[in-house]
Coordinates of C-alpha atoms in Angstrom, one line a residue:
M273 CA 106.9 139.1 119.1
T274 CA 105.1 135.7 119.3
K275 CA 105.8 133.5 115.8
W276 CA 102.6 131.4 114.2
I277 CA 102.4 129.0 111.8
I278 CA 99.4 128.1 109.3
T279 CA 99.4 124.2 108.1
A280 CA 97.0 122.8 105.5
H281 CA 96.7 118.6 105.2
T282 CA 95.4 116.9 102.9
F283 CA 94.2 113.3 103.3
D284 CA 93.4 111.7 99.7
P285 CA 96.2 109.9 99.4
P286 CA 99.1 110.5 99.7
P287 CA 98.3 112.4 102.9
V288 CA 100.0 115.7 102.6
M289 CA 100.7 118.4 104.8
R290 CA 102.0 122.2 103.6
V291 CA 102.7 125.3 105.1
V292 CA 101.1 127.9 104.0
S293 CA 102.1 131.0 105.9
D294 CA 104.4 132.0 108.3
I295 CA 103.4 135.0 110.6
E296 CA 105.1 136.8 113.4
G297 CA 103.1 139.4 115.2
D298 CA 99.7 139.1 118.0
E299 CA 97.4 136.7 117.5
A300 CA 94.6 139.1 116.2
K301 CA 96.6 139.3 112.7
A302 CA 97.2 135.6 112.6
L303 CA 93.6 134.8 112.9
K304 CA 93.2 137.5 110.1
E305 CA 95.8 135.3 107.6
L306 CA 94.1 132.1 109.1
H307 CA 90.5 133.7 108.0
A308 CA 91.9 134.6 104.5
I309 CA 93.7 131.8 103.8
V310 CA 90.6 129.2 104.7
S311 CA 88.2 131.8 102.5
T312 CA 90.8 132.0 99.1
Y313 CA 92.8 128.0 99.9
N314 CA 92.6 126.0 96.4
F315 CA 96.5 124.3 95.7
H316 CA 94.9 121.6 93.4
M317 CA 91.9 122.9 91.9
K318 CA 92.1 125.4 88.5
K319 CA 88.4 126.3 89.0
V320 CA 86.0 125.8 92.0
A321 CA 82.0 125.2 91.4
R322 CA 81.8 125.7 95.7
R323 CA 83.8 125.7 98.9
E324 CA 82.4 124.4 102.4
I325 CA 84.0 125.6 105.2
Y326 CA 83.5 123.7 108.7
R327 CA 85.2 125.3 112.0
Y328 CA 86.0 123.3 114.5
S329 CA 87.3 125.6 116.7
E330 CA 88.5 129.4 116.4
R331 CA 91.7 128.1 115.2
Q332 CA 90.7 125.3 112.8
Y333 CA 88.9 124.4 109.7
L334 CA 88.2 122.0 107.4
V335 CA 87.5 122.9 104.2
R336 CA 85.6 121.3 101.5
I337 CA 86.5 122.3 97.7
H338 CA 83.9 121.4 95.0
G339 CA 85.2 121.2 91.5
S340 CA 83.5 119.9 88.1
W341 CA 84.4 116.9 88.6
N342 CA 86.2 116.2 91.7
Q343 CA 86.6 117.4 95.5
V344 CA 88.9 117.6 97.6
E345 CA 89.0 118.7 101.9
Y346 CA 92.2 120.6 103.4
F347 CA 92.3 120.6 107.4
I348 CA 94.0 123.9 108.2
Q349 CA 94.9 125.1 111.6
L350 CA 96.9 127.7 113.2
G351 CA 99.4 126.9 115.6
E352 CA 101.3 129.4 118.2
L353 CA 105.3 128.7 118.6
C354 CA 105.6 127.9 122.6
D355 CA 108.9 127.6 124.5
Q356 CA 107.7 124.6 126.2
P357 CA 104.9 122.7 125.5
W358 CA 103.9 121.6 129.0

């Protein structure tokens, strides 16, 4: 069974990377979890006024969340555990 990880990165000082989810299963299961997280992830803001989702690839998204007074951006991506990266 394949292992997957979903991470969320912020670029505002200080830059932070968080592990959002660890998944065991096939690619379809991992992508379903990724899409659910992209649609709902919000670590910093209590009230969301608007969410913009930009797709870079099937496994990478930029999520821009607008609140009442500020805006936060997360780069959310899905990674697959591999035995040898080369």
